Coordinates of C-alpha atoms (C1' of nucleotides) in Angstrom, one line a residue:
Chain A
M173 CA 80.4 242.1 105.7
T174 CA 82.3 245.0 104.4
K175 CA 85.9 245.9 105.4
P176 CA 86.3 249.2 107.2
P177 CA 87.7 251.4 105.2
A178 CA 91.8 251.6 105.5
T179 CA 93.0 254.9 107.0
I180 CA 95.1 256.9 105.6
F181 CA 98.0 258.7 107.3
A182 CA 99.6 261.7 106.5
L183 CA 102.9 263.3 108.3
L184 CA 103.5 266.7 108.1
D185 CA 107.0 267.9 108.6
C186 CA 108.4 271.5 109.0
N187 CA 111.8 271.2 106.7
N188 CA 114.9 272.8 108.8
F189 CA 112.0 274.2 111.3
Y190 CA 114.1 276.2 113.4
A191 CA 116.2 277.1 110.5
S192 CA 112.8 278.1 108.4
C193 CA 111.6 280.2 111.2
E194 CA 114.5 282.6 111.4
R195 CA 114.4 282.8 107.4
A196 CA 110.7 283.7 107.8
F197 CA 111.3 287.1 109.2
N198 CA 114.4 288.0 107.2
P199 CA 114.2 288.0 103.3
K200 CA 117.8 288.5 103.6
L201 CA 118.5 284.5 104.6
R202 CA 117.1 283.1 101.7
K203 CA 119.6 281.2 99.7
R204 CA 121.9 281.6 102.9
P205 CA 123.6 278.8 105.5
I206 CA 121.9 278.9 108.5
V207 CA 122.4 277.3 111.6
V208 CA 120.5 277.1 115.1
L209 CA 122.8 276.2 117.8
S210 CA 121.7 274.7 121.3
N211 CA 121.2 276.3 124.6
N212 CA 124.9 278.2 125.4
D213 CA 125.3 278.1 121.7
G214 CA 126.8 274.9 122.5
C215 CA 126.3 272.7 119.1
V216 CA 124.6 272.8 116.0
I217 CA 120.5 271.9 116.5
A218 CA 119.3 273.1 112.9
R219 CA 120.7 273.2 109.9
S220 CA 118.8 275.0 106.4
A221 CA 119.5 273.0 103.1
E222 CA 122.5 274.9 102.4
A223 CA 124.3 274.2 105.7
K224 CA 123.7 270.7 105.4
A225 CA 125.3 270.7 101.8
L226 CA 128.6 272.3 103.6
G227 CA 128.8 268.9 105.2
I228 CA 127.9 270.7 108.8
P229 CA 126.6 268.0 111.0
M230 CA 124.1 267.9 113.3
G231 CA 125.0 267.8 116.7
A232 CA 128.3 269.8 115.6
P233 CA 130.4 271.4 118.7
A234 CA 130.0 275.2 117.5
F235 CA 133.4 276.8 118.6
K236 CA 134.7 273.7 116.4
F237 CA 133.1 275.1 113.2
Q238 CA 133.5 278.9 114.2
P239 CA 136.1 278.8 110.4
L240 CA 133.6 276.7 108.1
F241 CA 131.1 279.6 109.4
R242 CA 133.0 282.5 109.3
K243 CA 134.7 281.2 105.1
H244 CA 131.0 280.1 103.9
G245 CA 129.1 283.1 105.4
V246 CA 126.9 281.7 107.7
A247 CA 124.2 282.8 109.3
V248 CA 124.5 281.7 112.8
F249 CA 121.3 282.2 115.4
S250 CA 121.3 281.4 119.4
S251 CA 118.0 279.3 119.5
N252 CA 114.7 281.1 120.3
F253 CA 112.4 279.3 121.5
A254 CA 109.3 281.9 121.8
L255 CA 109.7 282.3 118.0
Y256 CA 109.4 278.9 117.4
G257 CA 106.9 277.5 119.8
D258 CA 104.7 280.4 118.5
M259 CA 105.7 279.8 114.4
S260 CA 104.9 275.7 115.4
R261 CA 101.6 277.4 117.3
R262 CA 100.7 279.1 113.5
V263 CA 101.1 275.8 111.1
M264 CA 99.5 273.7 113.2
D265 CA 96.8 275.6 113.4
T266 CA 96.2 275.8 109.6
A267 CA 97.0 272.4 109.0
A268 CA 93.7 271.5 111.5
R269 CA 91.7 274.0 109.2
F270 CA 91.7 270.8 106.7
T271 CA 90.9 267.9 109.0
P272 CA 90.1 267.6 112.6
D273 CA 92.0 264.5 112.8
M274 CA 95.2 265.4 113.5
E275 CA 97.6 264.5 116.2
I276 CA 100.7 267.5 117.2
Y277 CA 103.7 265.2 117.3
S278 CA 106.2 267.6 117.8
I279 CA 107.2 271.2 117.7
D280 CA 107.3 270.7 113.7
E281 CA 105.6 267.6 113.3
A282 CA 101.8 266.2 113.2
F283 CA 99.9 263.4 112.0
L284 CA 96.4 264.2 109.6
R285 CA 94.3 261.5 108.6
L286 CA 93.2 261.9 105.0
D287 CA 90.6 259.4 104.3
R288 CA 87.1 259.9 105.1
M289 CA 87.9 263.2 102.5
H290 CA 86.2 263.8 99.2
D291 CA 89.5 264.8 97.5
R292 CA 92.5 262.7 96.5
P293 CA 94.9 262.0 99.6
L294 CA 97.8 263.9 97.7
D295 CA 95.5 266.6 96.2
V296 CA 95.2 267.6 99.6
A297 CA 98.2 267.2 100.9
R298 CA 98.9 269.7 98.6
R299 CA 96.8 272.3 99.4
I300 CA 97.6 272.1 103.0
R301 CA 101.5 272.4 101.8
A302 CA 100.7 275.6 100.0
T303 CA 98.8 277.1 102.4
I304 CA 101.1 276.9 105.2
Q305 CA 104.0 278.1 102.9
Q306 CA 101.8 281.3 102.0
W307 CA 100.0 282.2 105.5
T308 CA 103.1 281.3 108.0
G309 CA 106.2 281.3 105.4
I310 CA 107.2 277.9 106.9
P311 CA 108.4 275.4 104.3
V312 CA 106.7 271.6 104.9
S313 CA 107.2 268.3 103.8
I314 CA 104.4 265.8 103.6
G315 CA 104.2 262.2 103.1
I316 CA 101.5 260.1 102.7
G317 CA 100.9 256.0 103.6
P318 CA 98.7 253.6 104.8
T319 CA 100.1 253.7 108.6
K320 CA 102.2 255.6 110.7
T321 CA 105.5 254.4 109.9
L322 CA 105.1 254.4 105.9
A323 CA 104.1 257.8 106.0
K324 CA 107.2 258.8 107.5
V325 CA 109.0 257.0 105.0
A326 CA 107.1 258.8 102.1
N327 CA 107.9 262.2 103.9
R328 CA 111.4 261.3 103.6
V329 CA 110.9 260.5 99.9
A330 CA 109.4 264.1 99.4
K331 CA 112.2 265.7 101.0
K332 CA 115.1 263.6 99.7
H333 CA 113.1 264.3 95.8
P334 CA 112.0 268.0 95.0
E335 CA 110.3 267.0 92.2
H336 CA 107.9 265.4 93.8
G337 CA 106.6 268.7 94.5
G338 CA 106.7 268.3 98.9
A339 CA 104.4 265.6 98.9
F340 CA 104.4 261.7 97.9
S341 CA 102.4 259.2 98.2
L342 CA 103.0 255.6 99.3
E343 CA 99.2 253.9 99.4
D344 CA 98.9 251.6 96.5
H345 CA 102.9 252.8 95.3
P346 CA 103.7 249.8 92.6
D347 CA 107.3 250.5 93.6
R348 CA 106.8 250.4 97.3
D349 CA 109.3 247.6 97.2
R350 CA 112.2 249.9 95.6
I351 CA 111.4 253.0 97.5
L352 CA 112.1 250.7 101.1
T353 CA 115.4 249.5 99.9
D354 CA 116.4 253.0 99.4
I355 CA 116.2 253.7 103.4
E356 CA 118.5 252.6 105.3
I357 CA 117.7 250.5 108.1
E358 CA 118.9 253.8 110.8
D359 CA 116.3 255.9 108.7
V360 CA 113.5 253.8 110.0
W361 CA 111.4 255.5 112.2
G362 CA 111.7 253.4 115.8
I363 CA 115.3 252.3 114.7
G364 CA 117.9 254.2 116.1
R365 CA 121.8 253.8 116.5
Q366 CA 122.2 250.4 118.7
Y367 CA 119.3 248.7 116.9
G368 CA 120.9 249.8 113.6
K369 CA 124.1 248.3 114.4
K370 CA 122.6 245.0 116.0
L371 CA 120.5 244.5 112.7
R372 CA 123.7 245.1 110.0
E373 CA 125.6 242.6 112.3
F374 CA 122.6 240.3 110.7
G375 CA 123.1 241.8 107.5
I376 CA 119.7 243.6 107.4
R377 CA 120.7 246.9 106.1
N378 CA 117.6 248.9 104.5
A379 CA 113.7 248.9 105.6
L380 CA 112.6 246.2 103.0
Q381 CA 115.0 243.8 104.5
F382 CA 113.8 244.5 107.8
S383 CA 109.7 244.3 106.6
R384 CA 110.5 240.8 105.5
L385 CA 111.9 239.7 108.6
D386 CA 109.6 236.7 110.9
K387 CA 107.8 238.9 113.4
D388 CA 109.1 236.9 116.7
W389 CA 112.1 237.1 116.2
V390 CA 111.9 240.6 115.9
R391 CA 109.6 240.9 118.9
K392 CA 112.6 238.8 121.1
R393 CA 115.2 241.3 119.9
M394 CA 113.7 244.5 120.0
T395 CA 110.7 244.3 122.1
V396 CA 106.8 244.7 120.9
N397 CA 107.7 248.2 119.9
G398 CA 110.1 246.4 117.2
M399 CA 107.3 244.7 116.1
H400 CA 104.8 247.3 115.8
T401 CA 107.7 249.1 113.5
L402 CA 108.1 245.7 111.6
L403 CA 104.3 245.4 110.8
E404 CA 103.5 248.9 110.1
L405 CA 106.4 248.6 107.5
Q406 CA 104.6 246.0 105.9
G407 CA 100.7 248.1 105.9
V408 CA 99.5 247.0 108.7
P409 CA 98.2 249.8 110.9
C410 CA 99.7 249.6 115.0
L411 CA 100.1 253.1 115.7
P412 CA 96.5 254.6 116.3
L413 CA 96.6 258.8 115.8
E414 CA 96.6 260.1 119.2
Q415 CA 94.1 263.0 119.5
T416 CA 93.8 263.4 123.4
V417 CA 96.7 265.5 124.8
A418 CA 98.2 262.8 127.5
T419 CA 99.4 264.6 130.9
P420 CA 102.5 264.3 131.1
K421 CA 104.7 261.9 133.3
S422 CA 107.2 264.3 134.4
I423 CA 108.3 268.1 133.3
V424 CA 112.6 268.7 133.6
C425 CA 113.9 272.0 133.4
S426 CA 117.7 271.7 133.3
R427 CA 120.9 273.6 131.8
T428 CA 124.4 273.3 131.3
F429 CA 125.9 276.4 132.4
A430 CA 127.9 278.9 130.5
G431 CA 130.8 278.3 132.7
S432 CA 131.6 276.4 135.9
L433 CA 130.0 276.7 139.5
T434 CA 131.3 275.9 142.6
D435 CA 128.6 278.9 145.3
K436 CA 126.2 277.4 146.7
D437 CA 123.9 280.0 147.1
K438 CA 124.3 280.8 143.2
L439 CA 123.7 277.2 142.5
A440 CA 120.4 277.6 145.0
E441 CA 119.1 280.8 142.9
I442 CA 119.7 279.1 139.6
I443 CA 117.7 275.8 140.7
S444 CA 115.1 278.1 142.3
G445 CA 114.6 279.5 138.7
Y446 CA 114.3 275.8 137.1
A447 CA 111.7 274.9 140.0
A448 CA 109.7 278.0 138.9
R449 CA 110.0 277.2 135.6
T450 CA 108.9 273.5 135.8
G451 CA 105.5 275.1 138.2
E452 CA 105.0 277.6 135.0
R453 CA 104.6 274.3 133.0
L454 CA 102.7 272.6 135.4
R455 CA 100.0 275.0 135.4
A456 CA 99.5 275.6 132.0
Q457 CA 98.6 271.6 131.8
G458 CA 96.4 272.3 134.7
C459 CA 98.2 269.9 136.8
V460 CA 99.8 269.4 140.2
A461 CA 103.0 267.5 141.0
G462 CA 103.6 265.1 143.9
H463 CA 107.3 264.2 143.9
L464 CA 110.4 267.1 142.7
Q465 CA 113.8 265.7 142.0
V466 CA 116.7 267.8 142.1
F467 CA 120.2 266.9 140.0
M468 CA 123.6 268.1 139.5
L469 CA 126.7 267.6 137.8
T470 CA 130.2 268.7 137.2
D471 CA 131.7 268.8 133.6
R472 CA 131.6 265.2 132.1
F473 CA 133.7 266.4 129.3
R474 CA 136.6 267.5 132.0
L475 CA 137.6 264.3 133.0
D476 CA 140.8 265.7 134.6
R477 CA 138.8 267.6 137.3
P478 CA 136.9 265.4 140.3
Q479 CA 134.1 264.4 139.0
Y480 CA 130.5 264.1 141.0
S481 CA 126.4 264.1 140.5
N482 CA 123.6 263.3 142.5
A483 CA 120.2 263.5 142.5
A484 CA 117.6 263.6 145.1
V485 CA 113.5 263.0 145.4
S486 CA 111.3 265.3 147.5
S487 CA 107.9 263.8 148.0
L488 CA 105.9 267.3 148.2
V489 CA 103.7 267.7 151.3
A490 CA 100.3 267.7 148.7
P491 CA 100.6 267.6 145.2
T492 CA 101.2 271.4 144.1
S493 CA 101.9 273.7 141.7
R494 CA 102.6 276.6 143.9
T495 CA 106.0 278.0 142.8
P496 CA 106.8 279.1 146.3
D497 CA 106.3 275.2 147.3
L498 CA 108.4 274.1 144.6
I499 CA 111.4 276.6 145.1
R500 CA 110.8 275.5 148.8
A501 CA 112.1 271.7 148.0
A502 CA 114.2 272.3 145.5
R503 CA 116.1 274.2 148.0
K504 CA 115.8 271.4 150.7
V505 CA 117.0 268.9 147.8
L506 CA 120.2 270.9 147.4
D507 CA 121.0 270.9 150.7
Q508 CA 121.1 267.4 150.9
I509 CA 122.8 266.3 148.0
F510 CA 125.3 269.8 147.2
K511 CA 128.9 268.9 148.2
P512 CA 131.5 271.7 148.4
G513 CA 134.5 272.1 146.3
Y514 CA 133.6 270.8 143.4
E515 CA 132.7 272.9 140.0
Y516 CA 129.2 272.1 138.9
R517 CA 128.6 272.4 135.0
K518 CA 125.1 271.1 134.9
A519 CA 121.9 271.0 137.0
G520 CA 118.1 270.5 136.5
V521 CA 114.9 270.0 138.5
M522 CA 112.0 267.1 137.5
L523 CA 108.5 267.3 138.7
F524 CA 106.3 264.0 138.4
G525 CA 103.5 262.4 140.4
I526 CA 101.8 265.0 138.1
E527 CA 97.9 264.4 138.1
K528 CA 95.6 267.1 136.5
E529 CA 94.6 269.3 139.0
Q530 CA 90.7 269.6 138.4
G531 CA 88.7 266.0 140.2
R532 CA 92.3 264.8 141.7
R533 CA 91.2 264.0 145.5
L534 CA 92.3 266.2 148.1
H535 CA 95.4 265.6 150.0
L536 CA 95.2 265.0 154.3
F537 CA 97.5 268.2 154.6
E538 CA 96.3 270.5 152.0
P539 CA 96.1 273.9 152.0
S540 CA 92.5 275.5 153.5
P541 CA 90.5 275.9 150.4
E542 CA 90.8 280.1 151.0
E543 CA 94.4 279.3 151.3
R544 CA 94.7 277.6 148.0
A545 CA 92.0 280.1 146.3
R546 CA 94.4 282.8 147.2
S547 CA 97.8 280.9 146.2
K548 CA 96.5 280.1 142.9
A549 CA 95.2 283.6 142.2
V550 CA 98.6 284.6 142.5
M551 CA 100.0 282.0 140.1
E552 CA 97.6 282.9 137.5
T553 CA 98.9 286.7 137.9
M554 CA 102.0 286.1 137.4
D555 CA 101.8 283.9 134.5
R556 CA 99.5 286.3 132.7
I557 CA 102.2 289.0 133.4
N558 CA 105.2 286.9 132.4
A559 CA 103.1 285.7 129.5
K560 CA 102.5 289.2 127.9
W561 CA 105.9 291.0 129.0
G562 CA 108.5 288.3 128.5
A563 CA 109.4 285.0 131.0
M564 CA 110.5 285.8 133.7
T565 CA 109.6 289.7 134.2
M566 CA 108.0 288.7 137.8
R567 CA 109.8 286.5 139.5
L568 CA 110.2 285.0 143.2
G569 CA 113.0 286.8 145.3
A570 CA 114.8 283.6 145.7
E571 CA 115.1 283.1 141.6
G572 CA 117.9 286.1 142.2
T573 CA 118.0 289.1 140.8
G574 CA 120.6 289.0 138.6
K575 CA 120.3 288.4 134.9
R576 CA 120.6 285.3 132.9
W577 CA 124.1 285.1 132.8
V578 CA 124.5 281.3 133.3
M579 CA 123.6 281.1 130.0
R580 CA 125.3 282.1 126.7
Q581 CA 122.8 283.9 123.6
A582 CA 125.0 285.6 121.3
H583 CA 123.3 285.3 118.1
L584 CA 119.9 285.6 119.5
S585 CA 117.1 287.0 116.9
P586 CA 114.0 289.0 117.9
R587 CA 111.0 287.3 119.1
Y588 CA 109.1 288.5 116.4
T589 CA 105.8 287.2 116.9
T590 CA 105.7 286.9 120.9
N591 CA 106.9 290.6 122.1
W592 CA 105.2 293.6 121.2
R593 CA 108.4 295.1 121.3
E594 CA 110.3 292.9 118.9
L595 CA 107.9 293.1 116.3
P596 CA 109.7 293.2 112.7
V597 CA 109.8 296.6 110.9
V598 CA 108.3 297.0 107.2
R599 CA 109.9 300.0 105.7
L600 CA 108.6 300.7 102.0
D601 CA 111.2 303.1 100.3
Chain B
dT51 C1' 136.9 278.7 127.4
dC52 C1' 133.9 275.7 123.7
dT53 C1' 130.2 269.1 123.1
dG54 C1' 121.2 270.5 124.0
dG55 C1' 117.5 269.8 126.5
dG56 C1' 112.9 267.4 127.1
dG57 C1' 110.8 263.4 126.4
dT58 C1' 108.5 257.9 126.3
dC59 C1' 107.9 252.9 126.5
dC60 C1' 109.9 247.9 127.9
dT61 C1' 111.8 244.8 129.7
dA62 C1' 114.7 241.9 133.2
dG63 C1' 115.0 241.1 137.5
dG64 C1' 115.0 241.7 142.9
dA65 C1' 111.6 241.7 146.7
dC66 C1' 108.1 240.2 148.6
dC67 C1' 103.6 237.8 149.2
dC68 C1' 100.7 233.5 149.2
Chain C
dT269 C1' 118.5 220.6 153.3
dC270 C1' 115.7 220.8 149.9
dT271 C1' 111.3 221.7 148.2
dG272 C1' 106.9 225.3 144.2
dG273 C1' 103.9 227.5 141.5
dG274 C1' 102.0 232.0 141.0
dG275 C1' 101.5 236.9 141.4
dT276 C1' 102.3 241.8 142.0
dC277 C1' 105.6 246.1 142.3
dC278 C1' 109.3 248.8 142.0
dT279 C1' 114.3 250.0 140.1
dA280 C1' 117.5 250.5 136.7
dG281 C1' 118.7 250.2 132.6
dG282 C1' 118.6 250.3 127.3
dA283 C1' 116.4 251.7 123.4
dC284 C1' 114.1 255.4 121.5
dC285 C1' 111.8 260.3 119.7
dC286 C1' 112.2 264.9 118.4

DNA sequence: TCTGGGGTCCTAGGACCC
DNA sequence: TCTGGGGTCCTAGGACCC
């Protein structure tokens, strides 16, 4: 009997993705430190290499770092997810030309399988990298290993040591032990702050030490997931390439407001807007939802103010993706949980009980087929218009007519690739 | 004034049933 | 009053990821 050929995983990861997206359309930003801020321009969620070198940490509150930004000429951007999402698609489409065995893991990462190809994995990786750079302007790093977890490790090495040219392979690497020794325990994929702290109490400080622990000991303390991490570090694949896109279990839209809010009608408009956004995403997945939750809370950082938070669920009469149904349910829940006199700082809408619309069993209280077809057509038209002309071009009255005043976005870049009115202009002087 | 948003999975323990 | 084992389902909490 011949052994099945070993799998070879590659992890492709965009370097400082959001910062790189901003830079791709603005050559003046080359070499300049860049930070991208969260919603409301609250905290730093992405940094260019230059910004990291200035010691700006991930999650840094923007207001505390203003002086540093000014002093070093840091280019500051509000997050522009329309741009990042579209750039992500371009990167992924480019990678997919090289192999069909690909799992899009996040907006800026993909796992690929590089066995079953003619050329050496490292050579393929270098070609993928160069092509993505050329076609999209986004720099990526690629790590290669016999398991996903080791591919992650290799990716770290590729990022940290530029002398490898952005691609590094750990398969059959003679010095694997030394490399694993250099990986801090919290930097292992699947081991976060809590487990890291716990492991350090046992004297486990790096990936190599962890990989030599007893399987059952790890399982008992870190669940089956921790055991998988252990085995994967030893080169035993436990996590397969997931190529089918699963139906989401939940869809959330929530925001922290730029200021606080006491007015129930305004809150109702905002929550209606969130319900509409979840509906759009639900329909984009071809799904319907059975339950809708609304939650709201006061400012958790202002302990001198009265605190209140609450959430409640409404079961929809029949699973639906129609925006009016979702808004109606959300407003009903708001009536239940709203308490006057509090300054609300954050609210959100969550859908769950999600299933594919096609082929599902119909519910007793389902609208008639004619009614369903008609409302489906209305929703589709709305989604098409908003896709073409920008989000919220067309919306329901319940969402309010005011501007999106609740969100602060003082440093927003143009939607270069997804809006005709914001295309970049090239001047040849 | 100022600290994001969106997800997944696992386990322990309680309620309930036979 | 004490006495059992085994199974399922649900929820809360805790961990992780980007």
